[in-house]
Every structure is written in C-alpha cells, then in structure tokens.
Short mmCIF file of C-alpha atoms in Angstrom, two decimals:
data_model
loop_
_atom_site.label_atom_id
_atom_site.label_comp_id
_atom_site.label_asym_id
_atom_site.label_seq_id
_atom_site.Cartn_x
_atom_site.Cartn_y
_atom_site.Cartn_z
CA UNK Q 1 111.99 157.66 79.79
CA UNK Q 2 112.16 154.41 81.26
CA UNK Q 3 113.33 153.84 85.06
CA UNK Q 4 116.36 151.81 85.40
CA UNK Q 5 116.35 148.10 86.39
CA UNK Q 6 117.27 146.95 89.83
CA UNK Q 7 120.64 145.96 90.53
CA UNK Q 8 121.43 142.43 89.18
CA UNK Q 9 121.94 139.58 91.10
CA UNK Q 10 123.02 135.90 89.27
CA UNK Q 11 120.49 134.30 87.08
CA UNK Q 12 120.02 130.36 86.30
CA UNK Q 13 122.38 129.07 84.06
CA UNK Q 14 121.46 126.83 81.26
CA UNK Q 15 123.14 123.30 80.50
CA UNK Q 16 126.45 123.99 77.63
CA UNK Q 17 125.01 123.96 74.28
CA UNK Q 18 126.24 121.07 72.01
CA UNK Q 19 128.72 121.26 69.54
CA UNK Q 20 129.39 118.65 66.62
CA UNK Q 21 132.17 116.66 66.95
CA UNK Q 22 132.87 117.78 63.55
CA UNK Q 23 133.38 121.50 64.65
CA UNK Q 24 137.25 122.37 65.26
CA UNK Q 25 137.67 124.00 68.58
CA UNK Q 26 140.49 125.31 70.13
CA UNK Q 27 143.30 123.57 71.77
CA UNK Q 28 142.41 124.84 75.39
CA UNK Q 29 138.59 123.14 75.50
CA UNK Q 30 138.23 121.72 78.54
CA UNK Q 31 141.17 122.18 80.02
CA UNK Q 32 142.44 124.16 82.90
CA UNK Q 33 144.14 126.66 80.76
CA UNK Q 34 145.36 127.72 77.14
CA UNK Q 35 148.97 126.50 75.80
CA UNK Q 36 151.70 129.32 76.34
CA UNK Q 37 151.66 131.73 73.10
CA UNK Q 38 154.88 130.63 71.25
CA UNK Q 39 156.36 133.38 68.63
CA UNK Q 40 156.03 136.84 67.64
CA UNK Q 41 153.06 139.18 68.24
CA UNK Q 42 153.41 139.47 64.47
CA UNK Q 43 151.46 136.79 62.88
CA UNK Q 44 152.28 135.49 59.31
CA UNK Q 45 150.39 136.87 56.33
CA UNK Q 46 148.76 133.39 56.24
CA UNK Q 47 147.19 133.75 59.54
CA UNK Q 48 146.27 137.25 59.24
CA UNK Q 49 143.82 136.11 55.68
CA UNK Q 50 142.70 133.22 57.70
CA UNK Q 51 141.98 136.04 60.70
CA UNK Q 52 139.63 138.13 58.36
CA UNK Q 53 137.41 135.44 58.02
CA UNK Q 54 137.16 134.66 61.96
CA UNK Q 55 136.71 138.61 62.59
CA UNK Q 56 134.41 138.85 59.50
CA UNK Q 57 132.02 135.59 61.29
CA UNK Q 58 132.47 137.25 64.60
CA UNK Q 59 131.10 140.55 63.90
CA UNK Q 60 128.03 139.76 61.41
CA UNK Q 61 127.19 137.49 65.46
CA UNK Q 62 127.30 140.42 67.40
CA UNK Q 63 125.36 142.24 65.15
CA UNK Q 64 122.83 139.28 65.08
CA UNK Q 65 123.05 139.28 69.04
CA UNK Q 66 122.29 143.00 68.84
CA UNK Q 67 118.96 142.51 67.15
CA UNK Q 68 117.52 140.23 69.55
CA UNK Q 69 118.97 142.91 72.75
CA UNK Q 70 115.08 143.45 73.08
CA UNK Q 71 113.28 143.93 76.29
CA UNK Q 72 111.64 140.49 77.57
CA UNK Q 73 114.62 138.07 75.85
CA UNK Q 74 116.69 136.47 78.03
CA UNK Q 75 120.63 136.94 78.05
CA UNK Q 76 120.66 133.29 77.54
CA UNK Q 77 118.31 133.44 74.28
CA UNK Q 78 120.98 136.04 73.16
CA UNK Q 79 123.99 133.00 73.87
CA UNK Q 80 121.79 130.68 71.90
CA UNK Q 81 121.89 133.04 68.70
CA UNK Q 82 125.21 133.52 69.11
CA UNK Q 83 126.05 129.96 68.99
CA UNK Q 84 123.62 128.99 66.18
CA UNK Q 85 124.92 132.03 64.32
CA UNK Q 86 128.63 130.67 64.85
CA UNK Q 87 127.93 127.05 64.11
CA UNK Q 88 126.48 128.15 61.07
CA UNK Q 89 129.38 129.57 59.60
CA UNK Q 90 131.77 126.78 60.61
CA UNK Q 91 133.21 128.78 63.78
CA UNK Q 92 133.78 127.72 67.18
CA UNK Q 93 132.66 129.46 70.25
CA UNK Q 94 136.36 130.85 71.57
CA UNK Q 95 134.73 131.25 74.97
CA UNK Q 96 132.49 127.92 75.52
CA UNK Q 97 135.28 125.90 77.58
CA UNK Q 98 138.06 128.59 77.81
CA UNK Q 99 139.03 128.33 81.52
CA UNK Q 100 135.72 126.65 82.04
CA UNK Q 101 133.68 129.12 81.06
CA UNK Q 102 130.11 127.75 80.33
CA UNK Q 103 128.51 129.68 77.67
CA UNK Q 104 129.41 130.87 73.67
CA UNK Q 105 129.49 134.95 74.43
CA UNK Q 106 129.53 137.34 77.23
CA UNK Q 107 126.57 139.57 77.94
CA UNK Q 108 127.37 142.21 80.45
CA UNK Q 109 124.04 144.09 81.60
CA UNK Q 110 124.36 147.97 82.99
CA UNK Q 111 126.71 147.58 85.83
CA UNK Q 112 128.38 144.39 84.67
CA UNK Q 113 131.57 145.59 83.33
CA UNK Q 114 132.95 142.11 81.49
CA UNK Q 115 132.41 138.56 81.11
CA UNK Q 116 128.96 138.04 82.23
CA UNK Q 117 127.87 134.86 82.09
CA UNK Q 118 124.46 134.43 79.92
CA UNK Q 119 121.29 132.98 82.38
CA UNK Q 120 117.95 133.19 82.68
CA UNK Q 121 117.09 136.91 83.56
CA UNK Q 122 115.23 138.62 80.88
CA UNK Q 123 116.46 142.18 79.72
CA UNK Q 124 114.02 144.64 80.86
CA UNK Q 125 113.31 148.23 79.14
CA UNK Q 126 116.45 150.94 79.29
CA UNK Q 127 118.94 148.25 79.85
CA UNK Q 128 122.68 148.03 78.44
CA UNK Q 129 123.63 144.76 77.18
CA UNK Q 130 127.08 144.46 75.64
CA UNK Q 131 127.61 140.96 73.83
CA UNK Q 132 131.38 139.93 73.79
CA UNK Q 133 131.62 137.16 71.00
CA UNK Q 134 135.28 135.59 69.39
CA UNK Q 135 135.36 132.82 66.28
CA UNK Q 136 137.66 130.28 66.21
CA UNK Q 137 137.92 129.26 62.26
CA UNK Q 138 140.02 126.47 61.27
CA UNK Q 139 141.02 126.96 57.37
CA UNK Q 140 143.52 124.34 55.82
CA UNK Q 141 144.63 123.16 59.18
CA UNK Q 142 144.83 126.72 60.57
CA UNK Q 143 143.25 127.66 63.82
CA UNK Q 144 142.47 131.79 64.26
CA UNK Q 145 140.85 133.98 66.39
CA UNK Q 146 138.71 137.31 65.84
CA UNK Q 147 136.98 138.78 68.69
CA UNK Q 148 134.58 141.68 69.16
CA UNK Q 149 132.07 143.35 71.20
CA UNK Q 150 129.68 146.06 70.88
CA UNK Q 151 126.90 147.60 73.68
CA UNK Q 152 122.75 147.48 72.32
CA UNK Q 153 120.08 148.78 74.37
CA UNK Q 154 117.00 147.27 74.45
CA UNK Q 155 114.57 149.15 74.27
CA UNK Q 156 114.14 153.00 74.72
CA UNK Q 157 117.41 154.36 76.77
CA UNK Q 158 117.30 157.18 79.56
CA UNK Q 159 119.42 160.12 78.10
CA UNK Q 160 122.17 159.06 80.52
CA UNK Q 161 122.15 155.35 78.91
CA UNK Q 162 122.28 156.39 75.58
CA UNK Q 163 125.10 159.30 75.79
CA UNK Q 164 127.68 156.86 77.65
CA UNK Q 165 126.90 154.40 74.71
CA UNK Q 166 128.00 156.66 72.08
CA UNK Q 167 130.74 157.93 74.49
CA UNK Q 168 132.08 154.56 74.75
CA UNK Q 169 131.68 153.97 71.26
CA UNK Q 170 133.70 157.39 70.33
CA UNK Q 171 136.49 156.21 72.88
CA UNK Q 172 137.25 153.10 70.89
CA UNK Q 173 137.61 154.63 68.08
CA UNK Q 174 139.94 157.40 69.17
CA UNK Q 175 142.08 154.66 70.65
CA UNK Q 176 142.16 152.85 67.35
CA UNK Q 177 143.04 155.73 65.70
CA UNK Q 178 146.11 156.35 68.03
CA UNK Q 179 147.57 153.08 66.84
CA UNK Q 180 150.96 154.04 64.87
CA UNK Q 181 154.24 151.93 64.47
CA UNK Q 182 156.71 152.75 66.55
CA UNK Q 183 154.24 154.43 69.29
CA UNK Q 184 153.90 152.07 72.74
CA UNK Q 185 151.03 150.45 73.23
CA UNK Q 186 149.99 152.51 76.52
CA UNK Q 187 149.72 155.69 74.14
CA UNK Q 188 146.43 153.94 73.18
CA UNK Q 189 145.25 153.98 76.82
CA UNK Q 190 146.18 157.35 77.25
CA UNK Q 191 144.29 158.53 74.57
CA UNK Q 192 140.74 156.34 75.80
CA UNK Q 193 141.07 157.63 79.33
CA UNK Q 194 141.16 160.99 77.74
CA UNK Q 195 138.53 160.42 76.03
CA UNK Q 196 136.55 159.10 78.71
CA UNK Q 197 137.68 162.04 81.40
CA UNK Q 198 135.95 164.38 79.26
CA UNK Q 199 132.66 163.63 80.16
CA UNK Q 200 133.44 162.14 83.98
CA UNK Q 201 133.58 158.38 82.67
CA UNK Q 202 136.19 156.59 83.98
CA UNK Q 203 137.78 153.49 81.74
CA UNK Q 204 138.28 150.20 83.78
CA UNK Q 205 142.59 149.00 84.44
CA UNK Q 206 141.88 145.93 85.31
CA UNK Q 207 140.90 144.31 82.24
CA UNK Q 208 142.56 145.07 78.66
CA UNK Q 209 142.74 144.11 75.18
CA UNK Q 210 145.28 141.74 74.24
CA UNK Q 211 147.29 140.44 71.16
CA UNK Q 212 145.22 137.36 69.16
CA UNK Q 213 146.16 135.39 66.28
CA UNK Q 214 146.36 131.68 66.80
CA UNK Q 215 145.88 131.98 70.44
CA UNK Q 216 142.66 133.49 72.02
CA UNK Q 217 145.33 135.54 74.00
CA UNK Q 218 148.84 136.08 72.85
CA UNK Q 219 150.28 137.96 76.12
CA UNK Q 220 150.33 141.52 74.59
CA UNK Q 221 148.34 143.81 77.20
CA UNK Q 222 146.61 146.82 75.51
CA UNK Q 223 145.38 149.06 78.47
CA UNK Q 224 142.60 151.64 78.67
CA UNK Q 225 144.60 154.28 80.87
CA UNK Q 226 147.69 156.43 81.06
CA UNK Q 227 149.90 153.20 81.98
CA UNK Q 228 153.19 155.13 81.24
CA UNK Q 229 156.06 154.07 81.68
CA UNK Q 230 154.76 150.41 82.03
CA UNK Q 231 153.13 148.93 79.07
CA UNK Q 232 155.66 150.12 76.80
CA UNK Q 233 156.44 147.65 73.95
CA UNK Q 234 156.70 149.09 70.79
CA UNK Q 235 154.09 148.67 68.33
CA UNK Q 236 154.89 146.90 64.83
CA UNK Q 237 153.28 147.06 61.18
CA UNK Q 238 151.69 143.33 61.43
CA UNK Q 239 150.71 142.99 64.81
CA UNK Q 240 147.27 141.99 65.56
CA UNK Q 241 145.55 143.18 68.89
CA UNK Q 242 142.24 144.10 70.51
CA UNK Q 243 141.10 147.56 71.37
CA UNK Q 244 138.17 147.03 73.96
CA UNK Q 245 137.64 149.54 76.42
CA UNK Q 246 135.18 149.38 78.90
CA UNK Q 247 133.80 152.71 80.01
CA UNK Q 248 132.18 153.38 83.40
CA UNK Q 249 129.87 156.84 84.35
CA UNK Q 250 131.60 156.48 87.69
CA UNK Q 251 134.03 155.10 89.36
CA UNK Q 252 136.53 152.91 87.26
CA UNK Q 253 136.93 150.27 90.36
CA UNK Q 254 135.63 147.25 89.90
CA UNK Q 255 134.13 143.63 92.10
CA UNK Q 256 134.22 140.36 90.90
CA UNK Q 257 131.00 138.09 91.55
CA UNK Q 258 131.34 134.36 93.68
CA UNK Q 259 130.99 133.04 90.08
CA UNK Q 260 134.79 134.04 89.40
CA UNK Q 261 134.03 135.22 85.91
CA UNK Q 262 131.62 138.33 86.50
CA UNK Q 263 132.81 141.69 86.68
CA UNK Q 264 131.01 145.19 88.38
CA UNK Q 265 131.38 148.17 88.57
CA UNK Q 266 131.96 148.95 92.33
CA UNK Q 267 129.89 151.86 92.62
CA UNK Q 268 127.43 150.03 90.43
CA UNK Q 269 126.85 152.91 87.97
CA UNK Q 270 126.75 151.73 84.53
CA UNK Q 271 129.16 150.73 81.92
CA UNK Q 272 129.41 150.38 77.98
CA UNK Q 273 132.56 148.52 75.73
CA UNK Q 274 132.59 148.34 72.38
CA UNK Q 275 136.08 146.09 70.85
CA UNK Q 276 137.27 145.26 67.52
CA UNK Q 277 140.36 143.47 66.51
CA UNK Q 278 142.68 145.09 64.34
CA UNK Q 279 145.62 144.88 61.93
CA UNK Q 280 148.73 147.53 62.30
CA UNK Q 281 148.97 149.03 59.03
CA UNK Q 282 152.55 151.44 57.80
CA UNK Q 283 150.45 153.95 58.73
CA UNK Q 284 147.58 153.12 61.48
CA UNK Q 285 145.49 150.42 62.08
CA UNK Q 286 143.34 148.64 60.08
CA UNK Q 287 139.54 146.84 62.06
CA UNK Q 288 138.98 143.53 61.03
CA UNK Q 289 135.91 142.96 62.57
CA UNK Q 290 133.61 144.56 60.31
CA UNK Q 291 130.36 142.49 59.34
#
C-alpha cells in the first residue's frame, strides 16, 4: 500500500484560462457577488429541461476530470480538462469569476474538505482528489445551473482511503433517497450523519448543498447533520437542490486557508464528497447529473 502524502501546503496558481467572448456566462462574473435569488425554490418546467442539459454537461466533466486523477498530473492539468471539456459543449465555468474565484472546478486533495483552488502540485500515489465542477448553459435566452462532484483516487488507495470513498459515496445516496415531499430538508442531514456515524466519519456543518436553478445558489440550505429544529422548510415536488456531503474520518471541524476559499479538515485526517443535483419527484427525488 502506498504511504500517504505530506500535508499540503498552497501550490502556484496559474493565470485564468480564456473564455470566448462568445461563451454566455453568468450574471455574477467579475463582480463582487451574485444578484439576490428572486422567486420560488420551484423552478418552471422550462428551466428544469434546460437544467438537464447543464447537469448532463457537468457530469460527463467530472467524469473526464476523474480519468486524468492520476499520480504525477497536476490539480491544475485537471482545471484545464475541465474547462476544455466545458467549452466544448457550450457551458460556462459556474465557478471561474464567482466571488473571484480564479479557476473552472474545485479539486480538494485528502484533507482539503471544499473549494480547493487548482495549482501546480502534482497528485502523488494514494491521494483523494474530489473535482467539484457546475455548467452554466444558456438555451433560448435561458441561463441554468447543474453542479456535481465526485472523489477519484489516483492511483492505488490505502484500505483506509478507499473504504471512506465508498462510505462517502453510500452517504449521498442515502441522503438522496430520504428526499420526500412534505419531509424538511434537515431530515436529509439526519440521515447522512447517520450514515457517516456508523463507521466514526463525521460529515462537515459548515458547508451545505443549496437550491440551483437560474442562480448558482438559490438560498435553500441542505445540511449534512441532525440540524433539527432549524433547517426546516418543507420540501416540494419541483424543487431543485444539491445533495453534497462532505465526509471526514475524524473530526468534522474544519480551517479555512489565508487564500479565503480553501477548506481543511482541522485534525487534518482525510475527507471524501460526492454531490449531484436533483429534481423532487411525487415520490422521491430524481439525480440529474448523470453523464
């Protein structure tokens, strides 16, 4: 088994890739921060079909990302296929100027719990790299969101590595399943940090999924834990949100780097998040961001 990479410290950050002035991008580019969410958390049928596509062009990214999660390629080679991969299919990179963020994805590396910034360090053998990537698609004047994320290793895994992988994995999925109308939203929590107690994991509070449509973020907070009695709104047949979860082998607590965008785990033991965005169904939910 392979021994486990030293503790990472910030990498060299490459210039922002170019986009075509022909591209569409988001509202928010550039600017200090996204336009208020105006209406429902229920989008329109119109923007849910127009959603498909931008969850449909934001998973077949991540699972391009995920084939080049090898040992020796850089976290910034991994941005670079991302954006190519987006481009490509007429999407936008939701995070390249959201808030000023600099790059087209997120790729958190073993203790780096969210929103690490792609640089120059190359993955090295064992390590967990989770690549966070959202489309914005424009379709007949239409601007939507679909945003995903899923851990790879690169490379051969210690046993540890690979079990809180498939953990993590599991407890998405049990939260998705635990979407119903008329449940809250903090049932879904509940049911991940269940999951994730099981095997001593804890699942981060801090950061949580969140309602999407035509804005990146609608204001809907999905959280990973027990959040009862807060978190309570009721969920509807139409909404749209993200189930993301980000599971830790130890301590749930997290740091934020200098950088202002790069979250760790505070004990510095490892983490793993898989998300999808998905569609409340009469009777569940259905996950849009299939490839």
């Amino acid at each position: 088994m392979p021994q486990r990479a030293p503790l990472l410290t910030p990498g060299a950050v490459s210039p922002r890739r170019p986009v075509p002035a022909s591209t569409p991008r988001p509202e928010y580019v550039d600017r200090p921060r996204p336009a208020p969410h105006r209406g429902s958390h229920v989008p329109p049928a119109e923007v849910v079909e127009r959603m498909r596509t931008a969850c449909r062009i934001a998973a077949q990214a991540a699972a391009e990302a995920g084939r080049h999660v090898q040992p020796g390629t850089t976290t910034d080679a991994v941005d670079a296929v991302v954006h190519e991969f987006l481009l490509d299919h007429g999407a936008y990179p939701s995070t390249l100027g959201y808030r000023g963020f600099p790059k087209s994805c997120c790729t958190s590396v073993n203790e780096v719990v969210c929103h690490g910034i792609p640089d120059d360090r190359p993955l090295a053998e064992g390590d967990l790299c989770s690549v966070d990537v959202t489309a914005y698609v424009v379709l007949d004047g239409l601007g939507v969101h679909g945003d995903t994320c899923a851990t790879f290793g690169a490379g051969e895994l210690d046993e540890a590595s690979a079990l809180l992988l498939e953990r993590a994995r599991a407890a998405t999925d049990r939260g998705i399943a635990a979407v119903r109308p008329g449940r809250e939203v903090n049932v879904i929590g509940r049911v991940v940090e269940a999951a994730a107690r099981r095997h001593g994991y804890g699942s981060v509070r801090e950061y949580t999924g969140h309602g999407i449509s035509t804005s990146f973020h609608s204001g809907l907070v999905i959280p990973h834990h027990d959040a009862a009695p807060a978190h309570a709104e009721v969920i509807e047949t139409g909404m749209t949100f993200t189930v993301e979860p980000m599971i830790t082998e130890g301590s749930p607590a997290v740091d934020l780097w200098d950088d202002g965008w790069t979250v760790v785990t505070r004990d510095r033991g490892r983490t793993a998040q898989f998300e999808h965005t998905v569609l409340v169904t009469d009777t569940g939910a259905e996950v849009l961001t299939l490839p």
